[in-house]
Tab-separated table of C-alpha atoms and ligand atoms in Angstrom:
chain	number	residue	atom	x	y	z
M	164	UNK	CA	10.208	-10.696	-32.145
M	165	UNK	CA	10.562	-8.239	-29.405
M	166	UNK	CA	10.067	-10.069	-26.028
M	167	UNK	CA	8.125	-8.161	-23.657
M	168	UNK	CA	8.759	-9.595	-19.584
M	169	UNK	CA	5.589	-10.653	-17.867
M	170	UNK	CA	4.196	-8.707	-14.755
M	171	UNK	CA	4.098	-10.221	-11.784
M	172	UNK	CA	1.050	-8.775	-10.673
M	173	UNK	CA	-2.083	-8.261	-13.503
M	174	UNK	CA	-5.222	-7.918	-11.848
M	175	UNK	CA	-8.553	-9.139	-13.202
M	176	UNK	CA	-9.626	-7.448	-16.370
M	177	UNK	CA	-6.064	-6.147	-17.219
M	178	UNK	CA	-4.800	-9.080	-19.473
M	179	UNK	CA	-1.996	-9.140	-21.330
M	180	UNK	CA	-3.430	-9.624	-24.703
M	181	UNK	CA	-0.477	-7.925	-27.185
M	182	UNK	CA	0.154	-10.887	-29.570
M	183	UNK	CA	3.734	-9.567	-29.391
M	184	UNK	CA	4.070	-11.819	-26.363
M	185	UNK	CA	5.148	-14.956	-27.693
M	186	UNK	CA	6.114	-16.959	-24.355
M	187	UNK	CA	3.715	-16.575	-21.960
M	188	UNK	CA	2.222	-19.796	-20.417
M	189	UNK	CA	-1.112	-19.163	-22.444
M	190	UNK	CA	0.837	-19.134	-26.100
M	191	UNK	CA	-0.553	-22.239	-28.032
M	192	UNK	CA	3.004	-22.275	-29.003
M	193	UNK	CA	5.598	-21.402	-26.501
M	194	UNK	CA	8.983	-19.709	-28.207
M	195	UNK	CA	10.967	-21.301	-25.331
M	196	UNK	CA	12.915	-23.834	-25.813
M	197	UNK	CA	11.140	-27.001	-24.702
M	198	UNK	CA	13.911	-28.362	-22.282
M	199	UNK	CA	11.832	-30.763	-20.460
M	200	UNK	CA	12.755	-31.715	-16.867
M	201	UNK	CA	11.566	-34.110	-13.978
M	202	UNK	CA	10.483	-32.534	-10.813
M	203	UNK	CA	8.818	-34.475	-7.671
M	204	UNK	CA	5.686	-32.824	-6.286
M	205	UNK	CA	2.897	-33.758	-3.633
M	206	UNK	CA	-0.147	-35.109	-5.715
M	207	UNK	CA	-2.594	-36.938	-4.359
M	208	UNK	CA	-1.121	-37.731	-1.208
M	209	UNK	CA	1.916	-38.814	-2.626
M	210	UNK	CA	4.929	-37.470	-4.022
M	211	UNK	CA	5.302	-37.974	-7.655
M	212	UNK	CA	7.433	-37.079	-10.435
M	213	UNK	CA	5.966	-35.759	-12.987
M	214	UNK	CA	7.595	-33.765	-16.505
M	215	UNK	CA	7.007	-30.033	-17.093
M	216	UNK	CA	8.888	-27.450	-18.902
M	217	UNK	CA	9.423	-23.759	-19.666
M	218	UNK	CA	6.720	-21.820	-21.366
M	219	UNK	CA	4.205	-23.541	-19.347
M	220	UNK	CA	2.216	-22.402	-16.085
M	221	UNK	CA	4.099	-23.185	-12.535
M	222	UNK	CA	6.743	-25.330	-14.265
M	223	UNK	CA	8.853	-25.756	-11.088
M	224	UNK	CA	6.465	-26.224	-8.727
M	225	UNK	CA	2.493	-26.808	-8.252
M	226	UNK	CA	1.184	-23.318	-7.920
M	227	UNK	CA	-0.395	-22.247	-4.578
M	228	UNK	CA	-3.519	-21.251	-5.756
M	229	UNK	CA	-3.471	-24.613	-7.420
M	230	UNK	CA	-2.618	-26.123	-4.294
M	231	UNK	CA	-5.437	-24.664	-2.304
M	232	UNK	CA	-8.079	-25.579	-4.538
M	233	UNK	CA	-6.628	-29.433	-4.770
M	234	UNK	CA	-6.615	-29.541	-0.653
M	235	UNK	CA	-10.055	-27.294	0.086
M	236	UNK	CA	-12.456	-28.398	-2.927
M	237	UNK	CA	-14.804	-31.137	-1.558
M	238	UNK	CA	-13.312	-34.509	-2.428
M	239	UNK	CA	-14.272	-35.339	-6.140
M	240	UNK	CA	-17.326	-38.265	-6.578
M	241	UNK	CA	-16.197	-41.840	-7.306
M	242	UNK	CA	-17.439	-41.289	-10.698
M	243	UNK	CA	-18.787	-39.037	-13.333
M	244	UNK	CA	-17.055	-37.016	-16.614
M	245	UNK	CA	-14.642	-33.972	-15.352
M	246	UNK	CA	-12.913	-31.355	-16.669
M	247	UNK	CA	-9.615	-29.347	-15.638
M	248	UNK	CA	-10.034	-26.201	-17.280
M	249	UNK	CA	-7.009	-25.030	-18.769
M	250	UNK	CA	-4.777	-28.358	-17.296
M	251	UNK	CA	-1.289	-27.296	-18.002
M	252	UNK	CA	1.225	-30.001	-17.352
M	253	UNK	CA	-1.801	-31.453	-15.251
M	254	UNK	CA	-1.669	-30.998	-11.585
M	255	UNK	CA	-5.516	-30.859	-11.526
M	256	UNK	CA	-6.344	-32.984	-13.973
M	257	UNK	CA	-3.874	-35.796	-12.627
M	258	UNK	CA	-5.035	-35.488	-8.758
M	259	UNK	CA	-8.864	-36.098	-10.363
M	260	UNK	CA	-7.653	-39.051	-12.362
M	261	UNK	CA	-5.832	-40.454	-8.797
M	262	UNK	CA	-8.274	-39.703	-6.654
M	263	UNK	CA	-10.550	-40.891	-8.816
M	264	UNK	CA	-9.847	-43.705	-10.886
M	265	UNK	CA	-13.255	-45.092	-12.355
M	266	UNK	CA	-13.960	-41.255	-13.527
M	267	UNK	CA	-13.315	-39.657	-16.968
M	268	UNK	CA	-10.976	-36.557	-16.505
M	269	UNK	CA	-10.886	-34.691	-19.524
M	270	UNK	CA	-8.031	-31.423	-19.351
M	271	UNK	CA	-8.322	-28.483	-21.958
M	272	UNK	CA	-5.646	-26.179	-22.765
M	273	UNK	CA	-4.176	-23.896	-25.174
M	274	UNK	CA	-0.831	-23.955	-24.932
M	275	UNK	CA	0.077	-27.299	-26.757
M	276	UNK	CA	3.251	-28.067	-24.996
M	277	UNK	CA	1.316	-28.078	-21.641
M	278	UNK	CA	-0.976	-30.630	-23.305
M	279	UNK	CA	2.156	-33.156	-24.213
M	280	UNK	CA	3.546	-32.811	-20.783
M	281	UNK	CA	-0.084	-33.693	-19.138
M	282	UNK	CA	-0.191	-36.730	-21.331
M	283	UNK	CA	3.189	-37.717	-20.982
M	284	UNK	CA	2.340	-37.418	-16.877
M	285	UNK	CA	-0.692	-38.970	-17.310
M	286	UNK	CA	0.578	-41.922	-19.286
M	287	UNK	CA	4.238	-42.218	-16.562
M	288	UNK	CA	1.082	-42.411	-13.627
M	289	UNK	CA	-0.653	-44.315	-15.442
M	290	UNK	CA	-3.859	-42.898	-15.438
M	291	UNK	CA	-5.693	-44.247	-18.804
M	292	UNK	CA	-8.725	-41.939	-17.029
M	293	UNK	CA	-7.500	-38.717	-17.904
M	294	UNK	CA	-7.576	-37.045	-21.142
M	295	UNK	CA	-5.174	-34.165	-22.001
M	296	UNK	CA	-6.675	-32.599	-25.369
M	297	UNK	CA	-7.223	-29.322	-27.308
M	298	UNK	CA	-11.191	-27.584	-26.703
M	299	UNK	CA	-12.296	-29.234	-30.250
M	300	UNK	CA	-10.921	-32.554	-29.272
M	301	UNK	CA	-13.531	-32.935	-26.352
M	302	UNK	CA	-16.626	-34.674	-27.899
M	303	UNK	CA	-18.952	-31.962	-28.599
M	304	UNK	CA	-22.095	-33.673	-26.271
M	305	UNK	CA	-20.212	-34.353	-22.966
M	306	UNK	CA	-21.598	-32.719	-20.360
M	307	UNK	CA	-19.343	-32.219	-16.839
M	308	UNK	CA	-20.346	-33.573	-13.449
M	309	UNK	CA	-17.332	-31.279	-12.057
M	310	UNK	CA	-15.398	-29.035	-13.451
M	311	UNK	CA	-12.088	-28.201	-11.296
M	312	UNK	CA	-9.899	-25.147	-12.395
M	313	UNK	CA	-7.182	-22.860	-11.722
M	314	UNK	CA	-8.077	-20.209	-14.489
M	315	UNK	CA	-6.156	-17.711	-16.659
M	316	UNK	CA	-7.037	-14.817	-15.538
M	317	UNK	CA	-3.701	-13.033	-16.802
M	318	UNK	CA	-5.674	-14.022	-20.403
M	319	UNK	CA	-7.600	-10.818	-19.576
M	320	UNK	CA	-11.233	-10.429	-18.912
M	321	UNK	CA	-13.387	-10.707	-22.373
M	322	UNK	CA	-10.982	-13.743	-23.296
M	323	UNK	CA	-11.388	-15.390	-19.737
M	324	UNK	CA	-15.128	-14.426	-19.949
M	325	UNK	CA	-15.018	-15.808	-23.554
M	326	UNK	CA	-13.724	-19.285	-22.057
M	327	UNK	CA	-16.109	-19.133	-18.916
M	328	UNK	CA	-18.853	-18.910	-21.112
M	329	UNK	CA	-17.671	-21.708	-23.339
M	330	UNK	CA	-17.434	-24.421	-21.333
M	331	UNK	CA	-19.821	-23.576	-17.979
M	332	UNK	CA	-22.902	-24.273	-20.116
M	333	UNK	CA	-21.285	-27.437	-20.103
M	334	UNK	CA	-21.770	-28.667	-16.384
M	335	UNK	CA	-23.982	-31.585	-16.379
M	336	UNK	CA	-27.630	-30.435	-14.717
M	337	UNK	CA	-26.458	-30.944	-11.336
M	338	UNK	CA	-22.365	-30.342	-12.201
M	339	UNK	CA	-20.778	-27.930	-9.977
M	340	UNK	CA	-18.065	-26.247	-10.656
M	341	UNK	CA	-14.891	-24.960	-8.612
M	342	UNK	CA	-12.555	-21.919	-9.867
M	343	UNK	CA	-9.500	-20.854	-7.670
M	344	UNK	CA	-9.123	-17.507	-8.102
M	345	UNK	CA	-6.881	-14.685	-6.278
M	346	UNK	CA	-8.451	-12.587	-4.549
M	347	UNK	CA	-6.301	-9.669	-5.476
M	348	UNK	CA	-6.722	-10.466	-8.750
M	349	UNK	CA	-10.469	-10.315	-8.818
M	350	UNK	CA	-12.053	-13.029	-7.539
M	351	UNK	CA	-14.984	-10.972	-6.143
M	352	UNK	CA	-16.112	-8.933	-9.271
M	353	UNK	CA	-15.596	-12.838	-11.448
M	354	UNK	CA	-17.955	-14.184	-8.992
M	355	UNK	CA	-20.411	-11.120	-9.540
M	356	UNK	CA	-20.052	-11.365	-13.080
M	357	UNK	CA	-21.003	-15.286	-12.914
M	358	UNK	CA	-23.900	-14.220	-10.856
M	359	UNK	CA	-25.034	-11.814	-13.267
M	360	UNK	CA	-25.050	-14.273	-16.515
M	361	UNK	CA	-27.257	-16.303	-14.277
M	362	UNK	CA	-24.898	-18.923	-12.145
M	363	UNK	CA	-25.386	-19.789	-8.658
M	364	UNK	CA	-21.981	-18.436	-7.993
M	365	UNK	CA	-20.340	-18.345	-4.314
M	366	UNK	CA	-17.887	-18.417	-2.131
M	367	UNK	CA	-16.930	-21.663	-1.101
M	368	UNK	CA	-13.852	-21.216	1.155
M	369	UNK	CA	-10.894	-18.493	1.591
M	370	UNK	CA	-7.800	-19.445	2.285
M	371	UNK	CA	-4.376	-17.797	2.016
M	372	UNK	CA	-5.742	-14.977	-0.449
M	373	UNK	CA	-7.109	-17.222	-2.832
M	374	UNK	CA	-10.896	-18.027	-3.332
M	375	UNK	CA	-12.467	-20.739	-4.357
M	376	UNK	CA	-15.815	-20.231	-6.013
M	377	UNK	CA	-18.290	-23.121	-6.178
M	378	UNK	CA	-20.786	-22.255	-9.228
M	379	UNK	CA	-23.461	-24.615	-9.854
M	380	UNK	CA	-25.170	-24.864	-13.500
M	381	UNK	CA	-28.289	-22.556	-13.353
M	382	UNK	CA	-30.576	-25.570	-14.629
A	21	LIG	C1	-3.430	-20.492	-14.103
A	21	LIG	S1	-2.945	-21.677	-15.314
A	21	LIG	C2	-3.335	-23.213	-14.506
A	21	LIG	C3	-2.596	-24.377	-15.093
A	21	LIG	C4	-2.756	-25.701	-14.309
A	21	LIG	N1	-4.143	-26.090	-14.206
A	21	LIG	C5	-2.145	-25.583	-12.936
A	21	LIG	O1	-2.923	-25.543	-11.983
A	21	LIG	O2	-0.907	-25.512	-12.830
A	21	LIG	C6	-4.218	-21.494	-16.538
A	21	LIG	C7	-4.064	-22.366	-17.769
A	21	LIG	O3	-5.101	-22.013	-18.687
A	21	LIG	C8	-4.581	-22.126	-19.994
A	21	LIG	N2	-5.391	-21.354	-20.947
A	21	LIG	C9	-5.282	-20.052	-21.306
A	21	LIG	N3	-6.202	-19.731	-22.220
A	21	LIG	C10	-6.910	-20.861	-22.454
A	21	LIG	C11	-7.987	-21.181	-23.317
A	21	LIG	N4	-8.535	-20.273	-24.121
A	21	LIG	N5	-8.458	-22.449	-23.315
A	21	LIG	C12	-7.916	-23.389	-22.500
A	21	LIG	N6	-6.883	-23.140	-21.665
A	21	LIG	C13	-6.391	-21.894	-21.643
A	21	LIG	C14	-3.151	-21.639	-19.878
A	21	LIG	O4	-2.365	-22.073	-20.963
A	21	LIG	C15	-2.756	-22.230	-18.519
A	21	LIG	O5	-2.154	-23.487	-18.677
């Protein structure tokens, strides 16, 4: 299979969507080799090691839009059901389960090597809290209190919109949501869009080119 290298740059809307692409951190099925190694990284005020591995998202290091949203987003409640949107190996997901233990973080993703790893991390932090699972394992009548996420926007808009609309009806009737999103790679027309099917979308903070939008479940 012909292997086509990944931009570094793909702003919103542009999405690599050729199914020719068979290792990109959104393949359910990366074609990498899945040499898994132990890096230490800052996660809930601590440094922790943690497992990731090619052919998954930031697999040397916690991404920085990542990073922004886990030190600007309000500090998650005590308790409640929450979701990581597209977890990979779990920064998000892992920093909800720590910060909050008595909470139920459930992580979604696609790419089913990202899903071991975030269990495998889960289970070496020992965080029985947090869930790493597939979209159809979530039971079908949770609703979120928060929903915390990095998203793929690389995935290209109708998929990301696709996903968006998928799991925002989800937010518990006074959930709130927070996205990270570059701003260079389209934060501002994702928030109008939001807006437009009907979420109280804004911006919460902007820090080092990234955004983070706070959306709130239209009721
Ligand atoms: C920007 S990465 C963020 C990963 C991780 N949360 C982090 O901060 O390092 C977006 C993630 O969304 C996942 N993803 C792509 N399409 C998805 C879909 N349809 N459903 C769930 N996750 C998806 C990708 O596999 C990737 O792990």
């Amino acid at each position: 299979m012909q292997k086509i290298p990944m931009p570094t740059t793909l702003p919103y809307g542009a999405g690599v969507t050729s199914r020719t692409v068979s290792d990109h951190y959104f393949s359910a099925a990366p074609a990498s080799a899945d040499e898994r190694r132990t890096i230490n990284v800052p996660l809930a005020g601590r440094t922790r090691a943690v497992r990731v591995a090619p052919g998954v998202f930031s697999a040397d290091r916690i991404d920085e839009g990542t990073s922004v949203l886990l030190q600007h987003a309000p500090a998650p409640p005590d308790t409640g059901t929450f979701l990581d949107l597209g977890c990979g190996w779990g920064p998000i997901a892992l920093t909800l389960g720590l910060r909050s233990p008595a909470a139920a973080v459930w992580g979604v993703d696609v790419n089913e090597r990202a899903l071991g790893l975030a269990r495998d991390n889960a289970r070496s932090l020992g965080l029985p809290n947090v869930h790493a699972v597939s979209a159809q394992a979530v039971p079908a009548d949770l609703r979120f209190d928060l929903i915390w996420s990095n998203p793929p926007i690389r995935v290209g808009k109708q998929v990301l919109h696709e996903l968006l609309l998928t799991w925002l009806p989800r937010l518990a009737a006074d959930g709130v949501a927070y996205l990270v999103v570059q701003r260079h790679l389209g934060s501002d027309s994702l928030q109008r869009w939001m807006t437009e099917q009907g979420y109280a979308a804004t911006r919460f903070t902007s820090v080092k080119g990234f955004r983070i939008l706070r959306v709130e479940n239209p009721g």
